[in-house]
């Protein structure tokens, strides 16, 4: 597959999974089209797959889409919105990028504070009793 360098097979499998709505497959297809891996480079298809991944809830794809749009049309308001959505969903790189945007005057302080709260809520929501129990077990195990 993709990680092993068999890009023809990977493309077939990723395309099928993307047709079924798998957001991460859309994101990987965007990389293939961006870099010309196993397919001809195609900016429109790259963006279309990133958009599909972002719509499907893939926050990393939303972050990537912000950079693609920043490099293309420089509409910073739209780019910042992508990063706000991604950070609010728990995507750390977007949060860090928004902090840089704040330093550059592209994001208001109140907006950044709201995003930080949303980011923390998203991170907290991913913590389950099971993951907390594993973390506690790791802490206890590492003490001995």
CSV table of C-alpha atoms in Angstrom, one decimal:
chain,number,residue,atom,x,y,z
A,1,UNK,CA,0.0,0.0,0.0
A,2,UNK,CA,0.8,3.7,0.4
A,3,UNK,CA,3.4,3.3,3.2
A,4,UNK,CA,5.2,0.5,1.4
A,5,UNK,CA,5.6,2.4,-1.9
A,6,UNK,CA,3.0,0.5,-3.9
A,7,UNK,CA,1.3,3.6,-5.1
A,8,UNK,CA,-0.8,2.0,-7.9
A,9,UNK,CA,-2.5,-0.4,-5.4
A,10,UNK,CA,-2.6,2.3,-2.8
A,11,UNK,CA,-4.4,4.7,-5.2
A,12,UNK,CA,-7.0,2.0,-6.0
A,13,UNK,CA,-7.7,1.3,-2.3
A,14,UNK,CA,-7.6,4.9,-1.2
A,15,UNK,CA,-10.0,5.8,-4.1
A,16,UNK,CA,-12.5,3.1,-3.1
A,17,UNK,CA,-12.3,4.1,0.6
A,18,UNK,CA,-12.7,7.8,-0.3
A,19,UNK,CA,-15.8,6.9,-2.4
A,20,UNK,CA,-17.2,5.4,0.8
A,21,UNK,CA,-16.5,8.6,2.6
A,22,UNK,CA,-13.3,7.9,4.5
A,23,UNK,CA,-11.8,11.3,5.2
A,24,UNK,CA,-8.2,10.1,5.8
A,25,UNK,CA,-8.2,8.4,2.4
A,26,UNK,CA,-9.2,11.7,0.8
A,27,UNK,CA,-6.3,13.4,2.7
A,28,UNK,CA,-3.8,10.8,1.4
A,29,UNK,CA,-5.1,11.1,-2.1
A,30,UNK,CA,-4.5,14.9,-1.8
A,31,UNK,CA,-0.9,14.2,-1.0
A,32,UNK,CA,-0.6,11.9,-4.0
A,33,UNK,CA,-2.0,14.6,-6.3
A,34,UNK,CA,0.1,17.3,-4.7
A,35,UNK,CA,3.4,15.4,-5.1
A,36,UNK,CA,2.6,13.4,-8.2
A,37,UNK,CA,3.1,10.1,-6.4
A,38,UNK,CA,1.5,7.3,-8.5
A,39,UNK,CA,-0.6,9.9,-10.4
A,40,UNK,CA,0.0,13.1,-12.4
A,41,UNK,CA,0.2,16.2,-10.2
A,42,UNK,CA,-3.2,17.9,-10.2
A,43,UNK,CA,-3.8,20.9,-8.0
A,44,UNK,CA,-7.6,20.9,-8.5
A,45,UNK,CA,-7.8,17.2,-7.4
A,46,UNK,CA,-5.5,17.9,-4.5
A,47,UNK,CA,-7.7,20.6,-3.2
A,48,UNK,CA,-10.9,18.7,-3.9
A,49,UNK,CA,-9.7,15.8,-1.8
A,50,UNK,CA,-8.6,18.1,1.0
A,51,UNK,CA,-12.0,19.7,0.9
A,52,UNK,CA,-13.7,16.3,1.1
A,53,UNK,CA,-11.5,15.3,4.0
A,54,UNK,CA,-12.1,18.5,5.8
A,55,UNK,CA,-15.9,18.2,5.3
A,56,UNK,CA,-15.6,14.6,6.6
A,57,UNK,CA,-14.2,15.9,9.9
A,58,UNK,CA,-10.5,15.4,9.3
A,59,UNK,CA,-9.0,18.3,11.2
A,60,UNK,CA,-5.4,17.7,9.8
A,61,UNK,CA,-6.9,18.1,6.3
A,62,UNK,CA,-8.6,21.3,7.4
A,63,UNK,CA,-5.2,22.6,8.5
A,64,UNK,CA,-3.6,21.5,5.2
A,65,UNK,CA,-6.4,23.2,3.3
A,66,UNK,CA,-5.6,26.5,5.1
A,67,UNK,CA,-2.0,26.4,3.9
A,68,UNK,CA,-3.1,25.5,0.3
A,69,UNK,CA,-5.4,28.5,0.3
A,70,UNK,CA,-2.8,30.7,1.9
A,71,UNK,CA,-0.4,29.9,-0.8
A,72,UNK,CA,-3.0,30.3,-3.5
A,73,UNK,CA,-5.3,33.3,-3.0
A,74,UNK,CA,-3.9,34.8,0.2
A,75,UNK,CA,-7.4,35.4,1.6
A,76,UNK,CA,-6.2,35.3,5.2
A,77,UNK,CA,-9.8,35.6,6.6
A,78,UNK,CA,-10.7,32.3,5.0
A,79,UNK,CA,-7.4,30.7,5.8
A,80,UNK,CA,-7.7,31.7,9.5
A,81,UNK,CA,-11.3,30.2,9.5
A,82,UNK,CA,-9.9,26.9,8.4
A,83,UNK,CA,-7.3,26.9,11.2
A,84,UNK,CA,-9.9,28.0,13.8
A,85,UNK,CA,-12.1,25.0,12.8
A,86,UNK,CA,-9.2,22.6,12.9
A,87,UNK,CA,-7.9,23.9,16.2
A,88,UNK,CA,-11.4,23.8,17.7
A,89,UNK,CA,-11.5,20.2,16.8
A,90,UNK,CA,-8.2,19.4,18.6
A,91,UNK,CA,-5.6,19.9,15.8
A,92,UNK,CA,-2.5,21.2,17.7
A,93,UNK,CA,-0.6,22.5,14.6
A,94,UNK,CA,-3.6,24.8,13.8
A,95,UNK,CA,-3.6,26.1,17.3
A,96,UNK,CA,0.1,26.9,17.2
A,97,UNK,CA,-0.3,28.5,13.7
A,98,UNK,CA,-3.1,30.7,15.1
A,99,UNK,CA,-0.9,31.8,17.9
A,100,UNK,CA,1.6,33.0,15.3
A,101,UNK,CA,-1.3,34.7,13.4
A,102,UNK,CA,-2.2,36.5,16.6
A,103,UNK,CA,1.4,37.8,16.9
A,104,UNK,CA,1.1,39.1,13.4
A,105,UNK,CA,-2.3,40.8,14.1
A,106,UNK,CA,-4.3,38.4,11.9
A,107,UNK,CA,-6.3,37.0,14.9
A,108,UNK,CA,-8.0,39.0,17.6
A,109,UNK,CA,-7.2,38.1,21.3
A,110,UNK,CA,-10.8,37.2,22.1
A,111,UNK,CA,-11.0,34.9,19.1
A,112,UNK,CA,-7.7,33.2,20.1
A,113,UNK,CA,-8.9,32.7,23.7
A,114,UNK,CA,-12.1,31.1,22.4
A,115,UNK,CA,-10.1,28.8,20.1
A,116,UNK,CA,-7.9,27.8,23.0
A,117,UNK,CA,-10.9,26.9,25.1
A,118,UNK,CA,-12.5,24.9,22.2
A,119,UNK,CA,-9.2,23.1,21.6
A,120,UNK,CA,-8.9,22.1,25.3
A,121,UNK,CA,-12.6,20.9,25.3
A,122,UNK,CA,-11.9,18.8,22.2
A,123,UNK,CA,-8.8,17.3,23.8
A,124,UNK,CA,-10.7,16.6,27.0
A,125,UNK,CA,-13.5,15.0,25.1
A,126,UNK,CA,-11.0,12.4,23.7
A,127,UNK,CA,-10.0,11.3,27.2
A,128,UNK,CA,-12.0,8.2,28.1
A,129,UNK,CA,-12.0,6.4,31.4
A,130,UNK,CA,-10.0,3.6,29.7
A,131,UNK,CA,-7.3,5.9,28.4
A,132,UNK,CA,-7.1,7.6,31.8
A,133,UNK,CA,-6.7,4.1,33.4
A,134,UNK,CA,-3.9,3.2,31.0
A,135,UNK,CA,-2.2,6.5,31.7
A,136,UNK,CA,-2.4,5.9,35.5
A,137,UNK,CA,-1.1,2.4,35.0
A,138,UNK,CA,1.9,3.8,33.1
A,139,UNK,CA,2.6,6.3,35.9
A,140,UNK,CA,2.5,3.6,38.5
A,141,UNK,CA,4.5,1.2,36.5
A,142,UNK,CA,7.2,3.8,35.8
A,143,UNK,CA,7.6,4.5,39.5
A,144,UNK,CA,8.9,1.0,40.3
